[in-house]
Every structure is written in C-alpha cells, then in structure tokens.
PDB file of C-alpha atoms and ligand atoms in Angstrom:
ATOM      1  CA  MET A   1       0.000   0.000   0.000  1.00  0.00           C
ATOM      2  CA  ASP A   2       2.863   2.427   0.584  1.00  0.00           C
ATOM      3  CA  SER A   3       3.256   3.021  -3.148  1.00  0.00           C
ATOM      4  CA  CYS A   4      -0.461   3.383  -3.805  1.00  0.00           C
ATOM      5  CA  ARG A   5      -1.277   7.046  -4.391  1.00  0.00           C
ATOM      6  CA  VAL A   6      -4.961   7.059  -5.239  1.00  0.00           C
ATOM      7  CA  ILE A   7      -7.830   5.474  -3.392  1.00  0.00           C
ATOM      8  CA  VAL A   8     -11.375   5.564  -4.739  1.00  0.00           C
ATOM      9  CA  LEU A   9     -14.319   4.678  -2.543  1.00  0.00           C
ATOM     10  CA  ASP A  10     -17.523   4.019  -4.406  1.00  0.00           C
ATOM     11  CA  GLU A  11     -20.734   3.949  -2.375  1.00  0.00           C
ATOM     12  CA  ALA A  12     -18.822   5.755   0.318  1.00  0.00           C
ATOM     13  CA  ASP A  13     -21.830   6.016   2.592  1.00  0.00           C
ATOM     14  CA  LYS A  14     -21.905   2.226   2.867  1.00  0.00           C
ATOM     15  CA  LEU A  15     -18.147   1.746   3.098  1.00  0.00           C
ATOM     16  CA  LEU A  16     -17.948   4.307   5.871  1.00  0.00           C
ATOM     17  CA  SER A  17     -20.723   2.809   7.967  1.00  0.00           C
ATOM     18  CA  GLN A  18     -19.678   1.506  11.373  1.00  0.00           C
ATOM     19  CA  ASP A  19     -18.917  -1.978  10.015  1.00  0.00           C
ATOM     20  CA  TYR A  20     -15.923  -0.916   7.925  1.00  0.00           C
ATOM     21  CA  ASN A  21     -14.753   2.275   9.478  1.00  0.00           C
ATOM     22  CA  HIS A  22     -11.534   1.145  11.109  1.00  0.00           C
ATOM     23  CA  LEU A  23     -10.533  -0.950   8.182  1.00  0.00           C
ATOM     24  CA  LEU A  24     -10.436   2.188   6.031  1.00  0.00           C
ATOM     25  CA  ASP A  25      -8.503   4.144   8.649  1.00  0.00           C
ATOM     26  CA  ASP A  26      -5.850   1.419   8.617  1.00  0.00           C
ATOM     27  CA  LEU A  27      -5.713   1.366   4.832  1.00  0.00           C
ATOM     28  CA  LEU A  28      -5.263   5.115   4.602  1.00  0.00           C
ATOM     29  CA  TYR A  29      -2.545   5.228   7.237  1.00  0.00           C
ATOM     30  CA  SER A  30      -0.493   2.716   5.263  1.00  0.00           C
ATOM     31  CA  MET A  31      -0.629   4.910   2.148  1.00  0.00           C
ATOM     32  CA  PRO A  32       1.745   7.797   1.357  1.00  0.00           C
ATOM     33  CA  ASN A  33       0.922  11.210   2.838  1.00  0.00           C
ATOM     34  CA  ASP A  34       0.276  12.839  -0.516  1.00  0.00           C
ATOM     35  CA  ARG A  35      -2.340  10.267  -1.463  1.00  0.00           C
ATOM     36  CA  GLN A  36      -5.468  11.321  -3.296  1.00  0.00           C
ATOM     37  CA  VAL A  37      -8.803  10.202  -1.880  1.00  0.00           C
ATOM     38  CA  MET A  38     -12.009  10.195  -3.925  1.00  0.00           C
ATOM     39  CA  LEU A  39     -15.430   9.500  -2.480  1.00  0.00           C
ATOM     40  CA  PHE A  40     -18.553   8.753  -4.473  1.00  0.00           C
ATOM     41  CA  SER A  41     -21.825   8.670  -2.652  1.00  0.00           C
ATOM     42  CA  ALA A  42     -25.514   9.215  -3.297  1.00  0.00           C
ATOM     43  CA  THR A  43     -26.078  10.467   0.228  1.00  0.00           C
ATOM     44  CA  PHE A  44     -23.950  12.325   2.728  1.00  0.00           C
ATOM     45  CA  PRO A  45     -24.618  11.067   6.238  1.00  0.00           C
ATOM     46  CA  LEU A  46     -22.535  12.232   9.201  1.00  0.00           C
ATOM     47  CA  THR A  47     -20.118   9.318   8.868  1.00  0.00           C
ATOM     48  CA  VAL A  48     -19.035  10.590   5.454  1.00  0.00           C
ATOM     49  CA  ASP A  49     -18.650  14.101   6.785  1.00  0.00           C
ATOM     50  CA  ASP A  50     -16.518  12.903   9.706  1.00  0.00           C
ATOM     51  CA  PHE A  51     -14.304  10.941   7.357  1.00  0.00           C
ATOM     52  CA  ILE A  52     -13.791  13.989   5.137  1.00  0.00           C
ATOM     53  CA  LYS A  53     -12.795  16.117   8.119  1.00  0.00           C
ATOM     54  CA  LYS A  54     -10.384  13.492   9.352  1.00  0.00           C
ATOM     55  CA  HIS A  55      -8.694  12.362   6.135  1.00  0.00           C
ATOM     56  CA  MET A  56      -9.275  14.823   3.348  1.00  0.00           C
ATOM     57  CA  LYS A  57      -7.560  18.169   3.656  1.00  0.00           C
ATOM     58  CA  GLN A  58      -9.105  20.839   1.439  1.00  0.00           C
ATOM     59  CA  ALA A  59     -11.637  18.453  -0.021  1.00  0.00           C
ATOM     60  CA  TYR A  60     -13.239  19.573  -3.246  1.00  0.00           C
ATOM     61  CA  GLU A  61     -16.928  18.814  -3.467  1.00  0.00           C
ATOM     62  CA  ILE A  62     -18.861  18.229  -6.679  1.00  0.00           C
ATOM     63  CA  ASN A  63     -22.611  17.909  -6.310  1.00  0.00           C
ATOM     64  CA  LEU A  64     -24.306  16.213  -9.265  1.00  0.00           C
ATOM     65  CA  MET A  65     -27.629  15.704  -7.548  1.00  0.00           C
ATOM     66  CA  ASP A  66     -30.523  17.981  -8.280  1.00  0.00           C
ATOM     67  CA  GLU A  67     -31.831  19.200  -4.991  1.00  0.00           C
ATOM     68  CA  LEU A  68     -34.844  17.183  -3.982  1.00  0.00           C
ATOM     69  CA  THR A  69     -37.664  19.427  -2.959  1.00  0.00           C
ATOM     70  CA  LEU A  70     -41.086  19.047  -1.377  1.00  0.00           C
ATOM     71  CA  LYS A  71     -42.272  22.309  -2.930  1.00  0.00           C
ATOM     72  CA  GLY A  72     -45.526  21.875  -4.768  1.00  0.00           C
ATOM     73  CA  ILE A  73     -46.200  18.518  -3.102  1.00  0.00           C
ATOM     74  CA  THR A  74     -49.203  18.419  -0.792  1.00  0.00           C
ATOM     75  CA  GLN A  75     -48.670  15.877   1.961  1.00  0.00           C
ATOM     76  CA  TYR A  76     -51.469  14.132   3.792  1.00  0.00           C
ATOM     77  CA  TYR A  77     -51.749  11.154   6.078  1.00  0.00           C
ATOM     78  CA  ALA A  78     -54.601   8.758   6.746  1.00  0.00           C
ATOM     79  CA  TYR A  79     -54.599   7.172  10.166  1.00  0.00           C
ATOM     80  CA  VAL A  80     -55.545   3.494   9.748  1.00  0.00           C
ATOM     81  CA  GLN A  81     -55.124   0.057  11.230  1.00  0.00           C
ATOM     82  CA  GLU A  82     -52.900  -2.356   9.347  1.00  0.00           C
ATOM     83  CA  ARG A  83     -55.894  -4.443   8.206  1.00  0.00           C
ATOM     84  CA  GLN A  84     -57.693  -1.351   6.839  1.00  0.00           C
ATOM     85  CA  LYS A  85     -54.885  -0.368   4.513  1.00  0.00           C
ATOM     86  CA  ILE A  86     -56.192  -2.140   1.397  1.00  0.00           C
ATOM     87  CA  HIS A  87     -59.652  -0.739   1.914  1.00  0.00           C
ATOM     88  CA  CYS A  88     -58.206   2.717   2.359  1.00  0.00           C
ATOM     89  CA  LEU A  89     -56.145   2.371  -0.802  1.00  0.00           C
ATOM     90  CA  ASN A  90     -59.227   1.287  -2.714  1.00  0.00           C
ATOM     91  CA  THR A  91     -61.053   4.392  -1.515  1.00  0.00           C
ATOM     92  CA  LEU A  92     -58.158   6.571  -2.616  1.00  0.00           C
ATOM     93  CA  PHE A  93     -58.154   4.966  -6.070  1.00  0.00           C
ATOM     94  CA  SER A  94     -61.867   5.614  -6.471  1.00  0.00           C
ATOM     95  CA  LYS A  95     -61.803   9.211  -5.253  1.00  0.00           C
ATOM     96  CA  LEU A  96     -58.551  10.686  -6.558  1.00  0.00           C
ATOM     97  CA  GLN A  97     -57.818  11.941 -10.040  1.00  0.00           C
ATOM     98  CA  ILE A  98     -54.755   9.762 -10.514  1.00  0.00           C
ATOM     99  CA  ASN A  99     -52.821  10.212 -13.715  1.00  0.00           C
ATOM    100  CA  GLN A 100     -50.041   7.858 -12.681  1.00  0.00           C
ATOM    101  CA  SER A 101     -49.253   6.701  -9.153  1.00  0.00           C
ATOM    102  CA  ILE A 102     -46.393   5.069  -7.310  1.00  0.00           C
ATOM    103  CA  ILE A 103     -47.155   3.078  -4.175  1.00  0.00           C
ATOM    104  CA  PHE A 104     -44.382   2.238  -1.724  1.00  0.00           C
ATOM    105  CA  CYS A 105     -44.189  -0.826   0.516  1.00  0.00           C
ATOM    106  CA  ASN A 106     -41.447  -1.659   2.981  1.00  0.00           C
ATOM    107  CA  SER A 107     -40.473  -5.134   1.745  1.00  0.00           C
ATOM    108  CA  THR A 108     -40.190  -7.221  -1.376  1.00  0.00           C
ATOM    109  CA  GLN A 109     -42.813  -9.615  -0.139  1.00  0.00           C
ATOM    110  CA  ARG A 110     -45.299  -6.862   0.635  1.00  0.00           C
ATOM    111  CA  VAL A 111     -44.754  -5.347  -2.817  1.00  0.00           C
ATOM    112  CA  GLU A 112     -45.782  -8.606  -4.485  1.00  0.00           C
ATOM    113  CA  LEU A 113     -48.729  -9.157  -2.168  1.00  0.00           C
ATOM    114  CA  LEU A 114     -50.027  -5.632  -2.626  1.00  0.00           C
ATOM    115  CA  ALA A 115     -49.650  -5.734  -6.409  1.00  0.00           C
ATOM    116  CA  LYS A 116     -51.761  -8.888  -6.391  1.00  0.00           C
ATOM    117  CA  LYS A 117     -54.447  -7.258  -4.215  1.00  0.00           C
ATOM    118  CA  ILE A 118     -54.585  -4.168  -6.408  1.00  0.00           C
ATOM    119  CA  THR A 119     -55.043  -6.334  -9.484  1.00  0.00           C
ATOM    120  CA  GLU A 120     -57.849  -8.200  -7.721  1.00  0.00           C
ATOM    121  CA  LEU A 121     -59.516  -4.857  -6.992  1.00  0.00           C
ATOM    122  CA  GLY A 122     -59.642  -4.316 -10.741  1.00  0.00           C
ATOM    123  CA  TYR A 123     -56.873  -1.775 -11.202  1.00  0.00           C
ATOM    124  CA  ASN A 124     -53.903  -2.678 -13.303  1.00  0.00           C
ATOM    125  CA  CYS A 125     -50.468  -2.240 -11.846  1.00  0.00           C
ATOM    126  CA  TYR A 126     -46.836  -3.127 -12.295  1.00  0.00           C
ATOM    127  CA  TYR A 127     -44.410  -3.857  -9.540  1.00  0.00           C
ATOM    128  CA  ILE A 128     -40.669  -3.718  -9.071  1.00  0.00           C
ATOM    129  CA  HIS A 129     -38.457  -4.568  -6.147  1.00  0.00           C
ATOM    130  CA  SER A 130     -34.812  -5.140  -5.423  1.00  0.00           C
ATOM    131  CA  LYS A 131     -34.900  -8.934  -5.740  1.00  0.00           C
ATOM    132  CA  MET A 132     -35.869  -8.775  -9.403  1.00  0.00           C
ATOM    133  CA  ARG A 133     -33.131  -8.985 -12.026  1.00  0.00           C
ATOM    134  CA  GLN A 134     -31.865  -5.606 -13.177  1.00  0.00           C
ATOM    135  CA  GLU A 135     -32.950  -6.039 -16.838  1.00  0.00           C
ATOM    136  CA  HIS A 136     -36.413  -7.018 -15.711  1.00  0.00           C
ATOM    137  CA  ARG A 137     -36.627  -3.994 -13.409  1.00  0.00           C
ATOM    138  CA  ASN A 138     -35.440  -1.699 -16.159  1.00  0.00           C
ATOM    139  CA  ARG A 139     -38.043  -3.028 -18.559  1.00  0.00           C
ATOM    140  CA  VAL A 140     -40.913  -2.599 -16.080  1.00  0.00           C
ATOM    141  CA  PHE A 141     -39.754   0.893 -15.201  1.00  0.00           C
ATOM    142  CA  HIS A 142     -39.404   1.824 -18.854  1.00  0.00           C
ATOM    143  CA  ASP A 143     -42.918   0.563 -19.635  1.00  0.00           C
ATOM    144  CA  PHE A 144     -44.333   2.459 -16.685  1.00  0.00           C
ATOM    145  CA  ARG A 145     -42.564   5.601 -17.773  1.00  0.00           C
ATOM    146  CA  THR A 146     -44.013   5.329 -21.282  1.00  0.00           C
ATOM    147  CA  GLY A 147     -47.455   5.172 -19.706  1.00  0.00           C
ATOM    148  CA  LEU A 148     -48.377   1.535 -20.414  1.00  0.00           C
ATOM    149  CA  CYS A 149     -49.709   1.210 -16.890  1.00  0.00           C
ATOM    150  CA  ARG A 150     -51.095   3.701 -14.390  1.00  0.00           C
ATOM    151  CA  ASN A 151     -49.870   2.293 -11.105  1.00  0.00           C
ATOM    152  CA  LEU A 152     -46.519   1.037  -9.911  1.00  0.00           C
ATOM    153  CA  VAL A 153     -45.959  -0.730  -6.599  1.00  0.00           C
ATOM    154  CA  CYS A 154     -42.391  -0.780  -5.386  1.00  0.00           C
ATOM    155  CA  SER A 155     -39.957  -0.893  -2.517  1.00  0.00           C
ATOM    156  CA  ASP A 156     -37.284   1.753  -2.011  1.00  0.00           C
ATOM    157  CA  LEU A 157     -35.312   1.722  -5.242  1.00  0.00           C
ATOM    158  CA  PHE A 158     -35.184   5.347  -6.236  1.00  0.00           C
ATOM    159  CA  THR A 159     -32.141   7.068  -4.863  1.00  0.00           C
ATOM    160  CA  ARG A 160     -32.761  10.421  -6.444  1.00  0.00           C
ATOM    161  CA  GLY A 161     -36.458  11.029  -6.388  1.00  0.00           C
ATOM    162  CA  ILE A 162     -39.023  10.254  -9.028  1.00  0.00           C
ATOM    163  CA  ASP A 163     -38.593  12.290 -12.144  1.00  0.00           C
ATOM    164  CA  ILE A 164     -41.712  11.207 -13.982  1.00  0.00           C
ATOM    165  CA  GLN A 165     -43.910  14.198 -14.715  1.00  0.00           C
ATOM    166  CA  ALA A 166     -47.016  12.077 -15.262  1.00  0.00           C
ATOM    167  CA  VAL A 167     -46.933  10.748 -11.692  1.00  0.00           C
ATOM    168  CA  ASN A 168     -49.181  13.054  -9.697  1.00  0.00           C
ATOM    169  CA  VAL A 169     -49.893  10.809  -6.711  1.00  0.00           C
ATOM    170  CA  VAL A 170     -47.436   8.951  -4.475  1.00  0.00           C
ATOM    171  CA  ILE A 171     -48.750   6.702  -1.733  1.00  0.00           C
ATOM    172  CA  ASN A 172     -46.796   5.397   1.232  1.00  0.00           C
ATOM    173  CA  PHE A 173     -48.656   2.163   1.846  1.00  0.00           C
ATOM    174  CA  ASP A 174     -46.026   1.537   4.514  1.00  0.00           C
ATOM    175  CA  PHE A 175     -44.600   4.608   6.152  1.00  0.00           C
ATOM    176  CA  PRO A 176     -40.791   4.836   6.009  1.00  0.00           C
ATOM    177  CA  ARG A 177     -38.660   5.098   9.123  1.00  0.00           C
ATOM    178  CA  TYR A 178     -36.127   7.646   7.913  1.00  0.00           C
ATOM    179  CA  SER A 179     -36.604  11.159   6.608  1.00  0.00           C
ATOM    180  CA  GLU A 180     -34.113  10.455   3.858  1.00  0.00           C
ATOM    181  CA  THR A 181     -36.295   7.634   2.548  1.00  0.00           C
ATOM    182  CA  TYR A 182     -39.397   9.804   2.802  1.00  0.00           C
ATOM    183  CA  LEU A 183     -37.723  12.574   0.831  1.00  0.00           C
ATOM    184  CA  HIS A 184     -36.503  10.201  -1.862  1.00  0.00           C
ATOM    185  CA  ARG A 185     -39.972   8.737  -2.252  1.00  0.00           C
ATOM    186  CA  ILE A 186     -41.962  11.963  -2.257  1.00  0.00           C
ATOM    187  CA  GLY A 187     -39.544  14.686  -3.313  1.00  0.00           C
ATOM    188  CA  ARG A 188     -39.086  15.908  -6.835  1.00  0.00           C
ATOM    189  CA  SER A 189     -35.819  17.016  -8.298  1.00  0.00           C
ATOM    190  CA  GLY A 190     -35.359  20.518  -9.495  1.00  0.00           C
ATOM    191  CA  ARG A 191     -37.999  22.518 -11.208  1.00  0.00           C
ATOM    192  CA  PHE A 192     -40.288  24.568  -9.073  1.00  0.00           C
ATOM    193  CA  GLY A 193     -43.942  24.236  -9.830  1.00  0.00           C
ATOM    194  CA  HIS A 194     -44.442  20.514 -10.096  1.00  0.00           C
ATOM    195  CA  LEU A 195     -47.721  19.650  -8.423  1.00  0.00           C
ATOM    196  CA  GLY A 196     -48.350  16.386  -6.682  1.00  0.00           C
ATOM    197  CA  LEU A 197     -50.058  14.651  -3.843  1.00  0.00           C
ATOM    198  CA  ALA A 198     -48.323  12.410  -1.307  1.00  0.00           C
ATOM    199  CA  ILE A 199     -50.516  10.313   0.929  1.00  0.00           C
ATOM    200  CA  SER A 200     -49.136   8.205   3.769  1.00  0.00           C
ATOM    201  CA  LEU A 201     -51.073   5.462   5.479  1.00  0.00           C
ATOM    202  CA  ILE A 202     -50.112   5.734   9.126  1.00  0.00           C
ATOM    203  CA  THR A 203     -50.632   3.138  11.834  1.00  0.00           C
ATOM    204  CA  HIS A 204     -50.224   3.493  15.566  1.00  0.00           C
ATOM    205  CA  GLU A 205     -46.636   2.197  15.279  1.00  0.00           C
ATOM    206  CA  ASP A 206     -45.711   4.931  12.814  1.00  0.00           C
ATOM    207  CA  ARG A 207     -46.652   7.914  14.945  1.00  0.00           C
ATOM    208  CA  PHE A 208     -43.156   8.675  16.251  1.00  0.00           C
ATOM    209  CA  ALA A 209     -41.629   8.315  12.795  1.00  0.00           C
ATOM    210  CA  VAL A 210     -44.139  10.828  11.428  1.00  0.00           C
ATOM    211  CA  TYR A 211     -43.200  13.351  14.074  1.00  0.00           C
ATOM    212  CA  LYS A 212     -39.475  12.768  13.574  1.00  0.00           C
ATOM    213  CA  ILE A 213     -39.663  13.082   9.796  1.00  0.00           C
ATOM    214  CA  GLU A 214     -41.721  16.272   9.984  1.00  0.00           C
ATOM    215  CA  GLN A 215     -39.126  17.773  12.313  1.00  0.00           C
ATOM    216  CA  GLU A 216     -36.126  16.671  10.300  1.00  0.00           C
ATOM    217  CA  LEU A 217     -37.496  17.856   6.975  1.00  0.00           C
ATOM    218  CA  GLY A 218     -39.128  20.968   8.398  1.00  0.00           C
ATOM    219  CA  THR A 219     -42.405  20.059   6.767  1.00  0.00           C
ATOM    220  CA  GLU A 220     -45.959  19.290   7.761  1.00  0.00           C
ATOM    221  CA  ILE A 221     -48.031  16.215   6.969  1.00  0.00           C
ATOM    222  CA  LEU A 222     -51.699  17.028   7.460  1.00  0.00           C
ATOM    223  CA  PRO A 223     -54.669  14.745   8.087  1.00  0.00           C
ATOM    224  CA  ILE A 224     -56.349  13.955   4.807  1.00  0.00           C
ATOM    225  CA  PRO A 225     -59.441  16.089   4.234  1.00  0.00           C
ATOM    226  CA  ARG A 226     -62.752  14.716   3.029  1.00  0.00           C
ATOM    227  CA  GLN A 227     -62.396  16.489  -0.289  1.00  0.00           C
ATOM    228  CA  ILE A 228     -59.042  17.172  -1.899  1.00  0.00           C
ATOM    229  CA  ASP A 229     -58.817  20.245  -4.078  1.00  0.00           C
ATOM    230  CA  GLU A 230     -57.893  19.097  -7.595  1.00  0.00           C
ATOM    231  CA  ASN A 231     -55.901  22.237  -8.191  1.00  0.00           C
ATOM    232  CA  LEU A 232     -53.336  20.861  -5.785  1.00  0.00           C
ATOM    233  CA  TYR A 233     -52.337  17.940  -7.977  1.00  0.00           C
ATOM    234  CA  VAL A 234     -54.171  17.645 -11.300  1.00  0.00           C
ATOM    235  CA  ALA A 235     -52.281  19.251 -14.159  1.00  0.00           C
ATOM    236  CA  LYS A 236     -54.345  21.482 -16.405  1.00  0.00           C
ATOM    237  CA  ALA A 237     -53.349  22.831 -19.792  1.00  0.00           C
ATOM    238  CA  PRO A 238     -49.957  24.549 -19.574  1.00  0.00           C
ATOM    239  CA  LEU A 239     -50.223  27.825 -17.671  1.00  0.00           C
ATOM    240  CA  ASP A 240     -49.624  31.159 -19.353  1.00  0.00           C
ATOM    241  CA  ASP A 241     -47.421  33.690 -17.568  1.00  0.00           C
ATOM    242  CA  HIS A 242     -50.275  35.446 -15.829  1.00  0.00           C
ATOM    243  CA  GLN A 243     -51.709  32.184 -14.449  1.00  0.00           C
ATOM    244  CA  GLU A 244     -48.310  31.059 -13.346  1.00  0.00           C
ATOM    245  CA  GLN A 245     -47.879  34.247 -11.354  1.00  0.00           C
ATOM    246  CA  GLN A 246     -51.254  33.737  -9.749  1.00  0.00           C
ATOM    247  CA  GLN A 247     -50.385  30.163  -8.852  1.00  0.00           C
ATOM    248  CA  GLN A 248     -47.109  31.186  -7.286  1.00  0.00           C
ATOM    249  CA  GLN A 249     -48.888  33.848  -5.253  1.00  0.00           C
ATOM    250  CA  GLN A 250     -51.413  31.286  -4.070  1.00  0.00           C
ATOM    251  CA  GLN A 251     -48.683  28.872  -3.092  1.00  0.00           C
ATOM    252  CA  GLN A 252     -46.830  31.589  -1.231  1.00  0.00           C
ATOM    253  CA  GLN A 253     -49.987  32.505   0.653  1.00  0.00           C
ATOM    254  CA  GLN A 254     -50.496  28.860   1.552  1.00  0.00           C
ATOM    255  CA  SER A 255     -47.020  28.456   2.857  1.00  0.00           C
TER     256      SER A 255
HETATM  257  C1  LIG B   1     -43.312  -3.366   7.252  1.00  0.00           C
HETATM  258  O1  LIG B   1     -44.602  -2.939   7.634  1.00  0.00           O
HETATM  259  C2  LIG B   1     -45.353  -3.920   8.294  1.00  0.00           C
HETATM  260  C3  LIG B   1     -46.730  -3.354   8.531  1.00  0.00           C
HETATM  261  O2  LIG B   1     -46.690  -2.056   9.030  1.00  0.00           O
HETATM  262  C4  LIG B   1     -44.657  -4.311   9.583  1.00  0.00           C
HETATM  263  O3  LIG B   1     -45.390  -5.329  10.226  1.00  0.00           O
HETATM  264  C5  LIG B   1     -43.261  -4.787   9.262  1.00  0.00           C
HETATM  265  O4  LIG B   1     -42.570  -5.024  10.470  1.00  0.00           O
HETATM  266  C6  LIG B   1     -42.506  -3.772   8.453  1.00  0.00           C
HETATM  267  N1  LIG B   1     -41.249  -4.340   8.013  1.00  0.00           N
HETATM  268  C7  LIG B   1     -40.131  -3.632   7.998  1.00  0.00           C
HETATM  269  C8  LIG B   1     -38.938  -4.353   7.465  1.00  0.00           C
HETATM  270  O5  LIG B   1     -40.043  -2.494   8.410  1.00  0.00           O
HETATM  271  C1  LIG B   2     -50.809  11.283 -17.813  1.00  0.00           C
HETATM  272  O1  LIG B   2     -50.070  10.102 -18.013  1.00  0.00           O
HETATM  273  C2  LIG B   2     -49.772   9.814 -19.361  1.00  0.00           C
HETATM  274  C3  LIG B   2     -49.024   8.517 -19.361  1.00  0.00           C
HETATM  275  O2  LIG B   2     -49.652   7.592 -18.562  1.00  0.00           O
HETATM  276  C4  LIG B   2     -48.960  10.924 -19.982  1.00  0.00           C
HETATM  277  O3  LIG B   2     -48.727  10.648 -21.340  1.00  0.00           O
HETATM  278  C5  LIG B   2     -49.697  12.226 -19.814  1.00  0.00           C
HETATM  279  O4  LIG B   2     -48.873  13.281 -20.248  1.00  0.00           O
HETATM  280  C6  LIG B   2     -50.034  12.456 -18.367  1.00  0.00           C
HETATM  281  N1  LIG B   2     -50.783  13.669 -18.196  1.00  0.00           N
HETATM  282  C7  LIG B   2     -50.368  14.620 -17.409  1.00  0.00           C
HETATM  283  C8  LIG B   2     -51.277  15.817 -17.336  1.00  0.00           C
HETATM  284  O5  LIG B   2     -49.342  14.566 -16.779  1.00  0.00           O
END
C-alpha cells in the first residue's frame, strides 16, 4: 500500500458505515501522505462528513444531484389500522384523479402481495423490487414511464427522487422510518412548480416516525381532508405567464 497514491471509494456512505470504518482508517494510514482520496456517494450522512474532516484536507466537493424538494407537493396522512390499509387504498383509487401513481411498501414480499391485491380490486399495476433482475426492473420501469400502466408498486429503489412528470400521486402504503427515505420517495428534483399529492397510510406504530420526519425535513403532513382540491395535484393545460404568477402567489400565501 505504501506506493499506492490514489484510493477511490464508491458507495462511500456504505463503506464508511460503522462496520468498515476502522478498516479504512488502517488502509489510509499505510498509504503515502500525498495520497489522493475520492469519495462517491448518493447520500452524505454524518459518517461521510466525519471521514472527510479526518482524512481529506481541502476536499473539493462536486454535487451532481438535483436538490430534492417538497415544494408543490401536498402531503397528507390517513390514520388506519394495518388491516384497513387495502380498503383505504381502494377508496383513494376511487376518489382521486390519478394520472399515474407510485405506491411504496417496505419489503419485497409486501410489494408482491399488494400488487396482487390491487389487481384483484380491478386496477392494473406493475411492480418492481430489489430482488428482481436488473434487466427485468429496467423493462418494467421503462414501460411504466411510457405510460403503459397507471400504477406502480415498489420498494425503495429510487435514490434520487421520481422524475416522472405524469406521476401526480405517491402513496406510502407503509410509512418509512427515515426522513431520507421519505424525501426520496416523495420529493421531486429541481424545477419549481411541479404539483403532486403524497398520501401516507399511518398506523399506531408509525406515529413517532411521522413526528421525527416532519421535524427533520421541516415540513408538515396534514390529516387527509374529506375532499381534496384538484388544483393541488391535477395538471391542467400549460399555464400562461399570468396564471403562473397567480399560482405562485397562491402557493406563497399557503405556505
Ligand atoms: C413493514 O410494515 C409492516 C406493517 O406495518 C410491519 O409489520 C413490518 O414489520 C414492516 N417491516 C419492515 C422491514 O419495516
Ligand atoms: C398522464 O399520463 C400519461 C401517461 O400515462 C402521460 O402521457 C400524460 O402526459 C399524463 N398527463 C399529465 C397531465 O401529466
């Protein structure tokens, strides 16, 4: 190692988790002092930050992620019991103006089970999860993106937010535990003005996670109202400049 000048850590957030931390310290100490360290990571948890402070003098940071934002997304929750979730979802399907939806579950098994239930309810849906082969996943995602199917059930696969304009409703069938996951599921990258609805089914067990995520993201998840204003999430014909101004004023007043 003492003649190795460059070290590249891909998926740095994982490599720097507690499990490997000391191993990397040892590796770095056996390299020359003028070594170059490169870190690639989709997220920047504290462990990565600590590592940078400790080992990378004058680190240069390049951010290729679009900022994920919750702007324009209206967030509601429905308080339910576990066994009421399917019924609740069915009600949402019948009442909302869904153009395309993505529904998140917390495990591979629950993704498959839910996709089956949704099909039995008479709605067509695709599903993807991490145990499927990559080509298969890509094909399903591609078909969904082209609009062949309205609903997609999945587990947490998206690391940079959903960038499909046609998706106007996202449903957390299972509520996530971490704010990062919540943001990746619900948030949109970049452009201000994208409208969407995010609805989380919340059980008694989820109540602390809801509070924590609201705090950490500085956002508010409201109880779902009886009627949801379509202007909050159904795209109309493209807005002209005057309408766009009005909409921005409305959104500012709301916030
Ligand atoms: C997923 O959600 C179900 C229902 O809320 C829960 O019973 C289960 O423990 C959760 N699994 C994980 C891995 O969080
Ligand atoms: C609705 O979804 C279809 C694809 O399913 C897409 O072609 C269309 O542009 C979407 N409409 C809106 C208003 O986003």
